[in-house]
């Protein structure tokens, strides 16, 4: 009887990918999607904020209560910041860094508690050709980040930016396309820096990926405004490009951007966003409210600027202190309630912009149906907007072109 392993993944798409690598590397164990029957639980942790660490700790407490016989292992970014203390407290059996994930079989077998942080300069060479329970495939193209934003711990737990081997990436996508995957999401810690260390570029890689038979849509994780080069702009009209870009701004007040040690400039950001919108793109961004020093006056400036931007999606969060970063000691701090109110104001603004974008769009929706819930199919269109589809056919995992649909406040709706 093979022992059963359950994977609990916190955080970003890079972690989702890393969990898939571990699942693909398992030989002597069985993967279970049912936590309660697991002999072992691998926690792929996030440490982007102090709050993320708290989530991991409370998850461990939950497991101790409900599945006390399960042996716990910790990996991911939290392995570097909280691994040793959790090990000393005997809350987990083993800690290992991202670079060790392909040795998962050997690590799970270890009888003695262990701490193996691995190598922060490691580059994956694993090829994943199957994704457990997914219709889109996440492809990790790089690791680490050379930016030093004042609120961010990630470069210290993921290392400096380094690119994956191009041939490995293309081999992996070729295999996945043969296995029926048509949409590929390129992910990493700082995706736009791909190729800077290997004398190539993101645009060149995407062109090569698009030539692989079976590739229908390529989507990017978050990129920085300065990474949208002239060369990249030349591929924007390609039919395989997802008509949605996620470009990290973090703020729209020039003063706040300086405090955050960001490299983007609002005036240039606005020009870039208007250019992308003129090409028919939906545009998402990241935004932090309540960062130290965000006065009412600066917030008003930021919200006026946000109104001017052609935004359709937002990944906004209130500032959460991360020990060990320059921002952790910055003053004056912003009241948590105020930060939350600003977050809601921004989210409501972008929700209404998204609704208007969907109402004004004329054309067909190219939808990948991902799942079925309560008899209805759920998918995402080329603008990364959610659509719910009613149908008597079995559509799960299929591509559907939809010309008639109803634009509802929360999402689009169609009968096929």
Coordinates of C-alpha atoms in Angstrom, one line a residue:
X1 CA 0.0 0.0 0.0
X2 CA 1.5 3.3 -1.1
X3 CA 1.4 6.1 1.5
X4 CA -0.8 9.1 0.6
X5 CA 0.4 12.6 0.2
X6 CA -1.7 15.8 0.2
X7 CA -0.3 19.1 -1.2
X8 CA -1.5 22.4 0.3
X9 CA -0.4 25.3 -1.8
X10 CA -0.4 28.9 -0.6
X11 CA 0.4 32.1 -2.6
X12 CA 1.2 32.7 -6.2
X13 CA 1.2 30.9 -9.5
X14 CA 4.9 30.1 -9.1
X15 CA 4.0 28.0 -6.1
X16 CA 1.2 26.3 -8.0
X17 CA 3.8 25.3 -10.6
X18 CA 6.2 24.1 -8.0
X19 CA 3.5 21.9 -6.4
X20 CA 2.9 20.4 -9.9
X21 CA 6.7 19.7 -10.2
X22 CA 6.5 17.8 -6.8
X23 CA 3.5 15.8 -7.9
X24 CA 5.2 14.9 -11.1
X25 CA 8.3 13.8 -9.2
X26 CA 6.5 11.5 -6.8
X27 CA 7.2 7.8 -7.5
X28 CA 6.7 5.8 -4.4
X29 CA 3.7 7.7 -3.0
X30 CA 0.1 8.3 -4.0
X31 CA -1.4 11.8 -4.4
X32 CA -4.6 12.4 -2.5
X33 CA -7.0 15.3 -2.9
X34 CA -8.6 14.4 0.4
X35 CA -6.6 16.0 3.3
X36 CA -8.2 13.8 6.0
X37 CA -6.8 10.5 4.5
X38 CA -3.2 11.8 4.0
X39 CA -0.2 10.1 5.7
X40 CA 1.9 13.2 4.8
X41 CA 1.1 16.8 4.0
X42 CA 3.4 19.0 2.0
X43 CA 2.8 22.7 2.7
X44 CA 4.0 24.9 -0.1
X45 CA 4.1 28.2 1.7
X46 CA 4.0 31.9 0.9
X47 CA 5.8 34.6 3.0
X48 CA 5.0 37.7 1.0
X49 CA 3.5 39.4 4.2
X50 CA 3.4 38.7 7.9
X51 CA -0.2 37.8 7.3
X52 CA 0.8 35.0 4.9
X53 CA 3.0 33.5 7.6
X54 CA 0.0 33.6 9.9
X55 CA -2.2 31.7 7.4
X56 CA 0.5 28.9 7.2
X57 CA 0.7 28.7 11.0
X58 CA -3.1 28.5 11.4
X59 CA -3.3 25.8 8.7
X60 CA -0.7 23.8 10.7
X61 CA -2.8 24.2 13.8
X62 CA -5.9 23.0 11.9
X63 CA -4.1 19.9 10.7
X64 CA -2.7 19.1 14.2
X65 CA -6.3 19.2 15.4
X66 CA -8.1 17.3 12.6
X67 CA -5.4 15.0 11.1
X68 CA -2.9 14.6 14.0
X69 CA -1.3 11.4 12.5
X70 CA -0.2 13.2 9.3
X71 CA 3.5 14.0 9.0
X72 CA 4.0 17.7 7.9
X73 CA 6.7 19.0 5.5
X74 CA 7.2 22.7 4.7
X75 CA 8.6 24.2 1.5
X76 CA 8.0 27.4 -0.5
X77 CA 9.1 30.9 0.4
X78 CA 8.2 30.4 4.1
X79 CA 10.8 27.6 4.4
X80 CA 13.4 30.4 4.4
X81 CA 11.7 32.7 6.9
X82 CA 9.8 30.5 9.3
X83 CA 11.1 26.9 8.6
X84 CA 13.7 26.7 11.4
X85 CA 11.4 28.1 14.1
X86 CA 8.5 25.7 13.1
X87 CA 11.0 22.8 13.1
X88 CA 12.3 23.7 16.6
X89 CA 8.7 23.8 17.9
X90 CA 8.3 20.2 16.6
X91 CA 5.3 21.4 14.5
X92 CA 6.7 20.0 11.3
X93 CA 8.9 17.0 10.4
X94 CA 11.0 18.5 7.6
X95 CA 11.8 21.8 5.8
X96 CA 13.2 22.0 2.2
X97 CA 13.8 24.9 -0.2
X98 CA 12.4 25.2 -3.8
X99 CA 15.6 23.8 -5.3
X100 CA 15.1 20.4 -3.5
X101 CA 11.5 19.7 -4.7
X102 CA 12.5 17.1 -7.3
X103 CA 14.0 15.0 -4.5
X104 CA 10.5 14.8 -2.9
X105 CA 10.5 11.0 -2.6
X106 CA 13.8 10.9 -0.7
X107 CA 12.8 13.8 1.5
X108 CA 9.4 12.2 2.5
X109 CA 11.3 9.0 3.5
X110 CA 13.5 10.8 6.0
X111 CA 12.9 9.4 9.5
X112 CA 14.8 12.1 11.3
X113 CA 13.6 15.7 11.3
X114 CA 15.6 17.8 8.8
X115 CA 16.2 21.4 7.5
X116 CA 17.5 21.6 3.9
X117 CA 17.0 25.2 2.6
X118 CA 18.7 24.4 -0.7
X119 CA 20.2 26.8 -3.2
X120 CA 18.8 30.3 -4.0
X121 CA 20.6 30.3 -7.4
X122 CA 18.9 27.1 -8.5
X123 CA 17.2 26.9 -11.9
X124 CA 14.5 24.3 -12.6
X125 CA 15.3 21.7 -15.2
X126 CA 12.2 19.6 -14.7
X127 CA 9.7 19.1 -17.5
X128 CA 6.1 18.8 -16.3
X129 CA 3.9 17.1 -19.0
X130 CA 0.7 16.7 -17.0
X131 CA -1.2 19.0 -14.6
X132 CA -3.3 17.5 -11.9
X133 CA -6.9 18.8 -12.2
X134 CA -6.2 21.8 -14.5
X135 CA -7.3 22.8 -18.0
X136 CA -4.7 25.6 -18.3
X137 CA -1.0 24.9 -17.9
X138 CA 1.3 27.1 -15.8
X139 CA 4.9 27.3 -17.3
X140 CA 7.6 28.6 -15.0
X141 CA 10.0 30.6 -17.2
X142 CA 12.1 32.4 -14.6
X143 CA 12.8 32.6 -10.9
X144 CA 13.9 35.5 -8.6
X145 CA 13.8 39.2 -8.9
X146 CA 16.4 42.1 -9.3
X147 CA 14.0 44.8 -8.2
X148 CA 14.2 46.0 -4.6
X149 CA 10.8 47.4 -3.7
X150 CA 10.9 48.7 -0.2
X151 CA 8.0 46.4 1.0
X152 CA 9.0 43.2 -0.6
X153 CA 10.9 40.2 1.0
X154 CA 10.7 38.0 -2.2
X155 CA 14.2 38.7 -3.6
X156 CA 15.6 37.5 -0.3
X157 CA 13.8 34.2 -0.4
X158 CA 13.7 33.5 -4.1
X159 CA 17.1 35.0 -5.1
X160 CA 18.1 37.3 -8.0
X161 CA 16.4 37.0 -11.4
X162 CA 17.5 34.0 -13.5
X163 CA 15.9 32.5 -16.6
X164 CA 14.9 28.9 -17.3
X165 CA 16.5 27.2 -20.2
X166 CA 14.6 28.0 -23.4
X167 CA 14.8 24.5 -24.8
X168 CA 13.3 23.1 -21.6
X169 CA 10.4 25.5 -21.8
X170 CA 9.7 24.7 -25.4
X171 CA 9.9 21.0 -24.7
X172 CA 7.5 21.2 -21.8
X173 CA 5.0 23.2 -23.8
X174 CA 5.3 20.8 -26.8
X175 CA 4.5 17.8 -24.5
X176 CA 1.6 19.6 -22.8
X177 CA 0.2 20.6 -26.1
X178 CA 0.3 17.0 -27.2
X179 CA -1.6 16.1 -24.0
X180 CA -4.4 18.5 -25.0
X181 CA -3.5 21.7 -23.3
X182 CA -4.1 24.8 -25.4
X183 CA -3.7 27.7 -23.0
X184 CA -0.3 28.4 -21.4
X185 CA 0.3 30.9 -18.6
X186 CA 3.9 32.0 -18.4
X187 CA 4.8 32.5 -14.7
X188 CA 7.7 33.3 -12.5
X189 CA 8.8 35.8 -9.7
X190 CA 9.3 38.6 -12.2
X191 CA 8.2 37.3 -15.6
X192 CA 9.2 40.3 -17.6
X193 CA 12.9 39.9 -16.7
X194 CA 13.1 36.7 -18.7
X195 CA 16.1 36.6 -21.0
X196 CA 18.0 39.5 -19.5
X197 CA 20.7 37.0 -18.3
X198 CA 20.7 34.8 -21.4
X199 CA 20.7 37.5 -24.1
X200 CA 17.2 36.8 -25.3
X201 CA 13.8 38.3 -24.4
X202 CA 10.2 37.5 -23.4
X203 CA 8.9 38.5 -26.8
X204 CA 11.3 36.1 -28.6
X205 CA 10.3 33.3 -26.3
X206 CA 6.6 33.9 -26.9
X207 CA 7.0 33.9 -30.7
X208 CA 8.7 30.5 -30.5
X209 CA 6.0 29.1 -28.2
X210 CA 3.3 30.3 -30.6
X211 CA 4.8 28.2 -33.3
X212 CA 4.3 25.0 -31.4
X213 CA 1.4 23.0 -32.7
X214 CA -1.7 23.0 -30.4
X215 CA -0.8 26.3 -28.7
X216 CA -3.9 28.4 -28.9
X217 CA -3.5 31.1 -26.3
X218 CA -0.5 32.5 -24.3
X219 CA -1.1 34.4 -21.1
X220 CA 1.5 36.2 -19.0
X221 CA 1.8 36.6 -15.3
X222 CA 2.5 40.1 -13.9
X223 CA 5.0 42.3 -15.8
X224 CA 6.5 45.6 -15.0
X225 CA 5.7 48.7 -17.2
X226 CA 9.4 49.2 -18.1
X227 CA 9.5 45.6 -19.4
X228 CA 7.0 46.3 -22.2
X229 CA 9.7 47.0 -24.8
X230 CA 9.2 48.1 -28.5
X231 CA 10.0 44.5 -29.4
X232 CA 7.2 43.3 -27.1
X233 CA 4.7 45.9 -28.6
X234 CA 5.2 44.2 -32.0
X235 CA 3.5 41.0 -30.8
X236 CA 0.4 42.6 -29.3
X237 CA -1.7 42.1 -32.4
X238 CA -0.9 38.4 -32.7
X239 CA -4.0 36.1 -32.5
X240 CA -2.4 33.8 -29.9
X241 CA -1.9 36.7 -27.4
X242 CA -4.4 36.8 -24.6
X243 CA -6.1 40.2 -24.9
X244 CA -5.4 40.9 -21.3
X245 CA -2.2 42.2 -19.7
X246 CA -1.4 42.4 -16.0
X247 CA 1.0 45.2 -15.4
X248 CA 2.2 45.9 -11.9
X249 CA 1.9 49.6 -10.9
X250 CA 1.4 49.3 -7.1
X251 CA 0.4 52.9 -6.9
X252 CA -0.5 55.9 -9.1
X253 CA 0.9 58.7 -6.9
X254 CA 4.5 59.6 -7.9
X255 CA 5.4 60.4 -4.3
X256 CA 4.2 57.0 -3.1
X257 CA 6.0 55.2 -5.9
X258 CA 9.3 56.8 -4.7
X259 CA 8.6 55.7 -1.1
X260 CA 8.0 52.2 -2.4
X261 CA 11.3 52.3 -4.3
X262 CA 9.4 51.5 -7.5
X263 CA 10.9 52.0 -11.0
X264 CA 7.7 53.0 -12.8
X265 CA 6.6 56.6 -13.5
X266 CA 2.9 57.3 -13.5
X267 CA 2.9 59.6 -16.6
X268 CA 4.6 56.9 -18.7
X269 CA 2.3 54.2 -17.1
X270 CA -0.7 56.1 -18.3
X271 CA 0.6 56.4 -21.9
X272 CA 1.4 52.7 -21.9
X273 CA -2.1 51.7 -20.6
X274 CA -3.8 54.0 -23.2
X275 CA -1.7 52.4 -25.9
X276 CA -2.7 48.8 -24.8
X277 CA -6.3 49.8 -24.5
X278 CA -6.2 51.2 -28.1
X279 CA -5.2 47.7 -29.1
X280 CA -8.3 46.2 -27.5
X281 CA -6.6 44.9 -24.3
X282 CA -8.2 44.5 -20.9
X283 CA -5.7 45.7 -18.4
X284 CA -5.1 44.6 -14.8
X285 CA -2.7 45.9 -12.2
X286 CA -1.5 45.4 -8.6
X287 CA -2.1 48.1 -6.1
X288 CA -1.2 48.6 -2.4
X289 CA -3.4 50.8 -0.2
X290 CA -2.3 52.1 3.2
X291 CA 1.4 52.1 2.6
X292 CA 3.3 54.2 5.2
X293 CA 3.1 57.8 4.2
X294 CA -0.1 57.5 2.2
X295 CA -1.8 60.7 3.4
X296 CA -5.4 61.6 2.5
X297 CA -4.1 64.1 -0.1
X298 CA -1.8 61.5 -1.8
X299 CA -4.7 59.0 -1.8
X300 CA -7.0 61.5 -3.5
X301 CA -4.3 62.1 -6.1
X302 CA -4.0 58.4 -6.6
X303 CA -7.7 57.7 -7.0
X304 CA -8.1 60.6 -9.6
X305 CA -5.2 59.1 -11.5
X306 CA -6.8 55.6 -11.3
X307 CA -10.0 57.0 -12.7
X308 CA -8.1 58.2 -15.8
X309 CA -6.5 54.8 -16.4
X310 CA -8.3 52.2 -18.7
X311 CA -8.2 49.5 -16.0
X312 CA -10.4 46.4 -16.1
X313 CA -9.0 44.2 -13.4
X314 CA -7.3 44.9 -10.0
X315 CA -5.3 42.8 -7.6
X316 CA -5.4 45.2 -4.7
X317 CA -4.4 44.6 -1.1
X318 CA -3.9 46.7 2.0
X319 CA -0.3 47.1 3.1
X320 CA 0.9 44.4 5.4
X321 CA 4.2 44.8 7.2
X322 CA 6.9 42.4 6.3
X323 CA 9.7 42.1 8.9
X324 CA 13.1 42.6 7.4
X325 CA 12.1 45.0 4.7
X326 CA 12.8 48.8 4.6
X327 CA 9.1 49.6 4.7
X328 CA 8.6 47.8 8.0
X329 CA 10.1 50.7 9.9
X330 CA 8.6 53.5 7.8
X331 CA 6.4 56.2 9.3
X332 CA 3.7 57.5 9.5
X333 CA 1.7 54.3 9.4
X334 CA -1.8 54.3 8.0
X335 CA -4.8 53.2 10.1
X336 CA -5.9 49.7 9.0
X337 CA -9.5 50.7 8.7
X338 CA -8.6 53.7 6.4
X339 CA -6.5 51.4 4.3
X340 CA -9.4 49.0 3.9
X341 CA -11.8 51.8 2.9
X342 CA -9.4 52.9 0.3
X343 CA -9.1 49.4 -1.0
X344 CA -12.9 49.1 -1.4
X345 CA -13.1 52.5 -3.1
X346 CA -10.5 51.3 -5.6
X347 CA -12.1 47.9 -6.2
X348 CA -15.5 49.4 -6.7
X349 CA -14.0 51.9 -9.3
X350 CA -12.3 49.1 -11.2
X351 CA -15.4 46.8 -11.0
X352 CA -17.5 49.5 -12.7
X353 CA -14.7 50.0 -15.3
X354 CA -14.8 46.2 -16.0
X355 CA -18.6 46.2 -16.4
X356 CA -18.4 49.1 -18.9
X357 CA -15.6 47.3 -20.8
X358 CA -17.7 44.1 -21.1
X359 CA -20.8 46.1 -22.2
X360 CA -18.9 48.1 -24.8
X361 CA -17.0 45.1 -26.3
X362 CA -18.4 44.1 -29.7
X363 CA -17.3 40.7 -30.9
X364 CA -17.0 37.0 -30.1
X365 CA -15.7 35.6 -26.9
X366 CA -13.0 32.9 -27.1
X367 CA -13.6 30.9 -24.0
X368 CA -11.8 28.0 -22.3
X369 CA -14.3 26.1 -20.1
X370 CA -12.4 25.1 -16.9
X371 CA -14.9 23.6 -14.6
X372 CA -18.5 22.6 -13.9
X373 CA -20.3 23.7 -10.7
X374 CA -24.0 23.1 -9.9
X375 CA -24.7 22.1 -13.5
X376 CA -23.2 25.3 -14.9
X377 CA -19.9 25.6 -16.8
X378 CA -17.3 28.2 -15.7
X379 CA -14.6 29.6 -18.0
X380 CA -12.4 32.6 -18.9
X381 CA -12.5 34.6 -22.1
X382 CA -9.6 36.2 -24.0
X383 CA -9.9 39.3 -21.7
X384 CA -9.6 37.2 -18.6
X385 CA -13.2 37.8 -17.7
X386 CA -15.3 35.1 -16.1
X387 CA -18.2 33.6 -18.0
X388 CA -20.9 31.2 -16.9
X389 CA -22.3 28.9 -19.6
X390 CA -25.4 26.8 -19.5
X391 CA -25.3 23.8 -21.9
X392 CA -26.6 20.3 -22.3
X393 CA -23.3 19.3 -23.9
X394 CA -20.2 18.3 -21.9
X395 CA -18.0 21.3 -22.3
X396 CA -15.4 20.9 -19.6
X397 CA -11.9 21.4 -20.9
X398 CA -13.2 22.6 -24.3
X399 CA -12.8 25.8 -26.2
X400 CA -16.1 27.5 -27.1
X401 CA -16.6 30.6 -29.3
X402 CA -19.6 32.6 -28.0
X403 CA -21.2 35.3 -29.9
X404 CA -24.4 35.9 -27.9
X405 CA -24.3 36.4 -24.2
X406 CA -25.7 38.5 -21.4
X407 CA -23.5 41.0 -19.7
X408 CA -24.2 40.8 -16.0
X409 CA -22.7 42.9 -13.2
X410 CA -20.5 40.2 -11.8
X411 CA -19.8 38.2 -15.0
X412 CA -21.0 37.3 -18.5
X413 CA -23.6 34.6 -19.0
X414 CA -24.5 32.5 -22.0
X415 CA -26.5 29.5 -23.2
X416 CA -24.8 27.2 -25.7

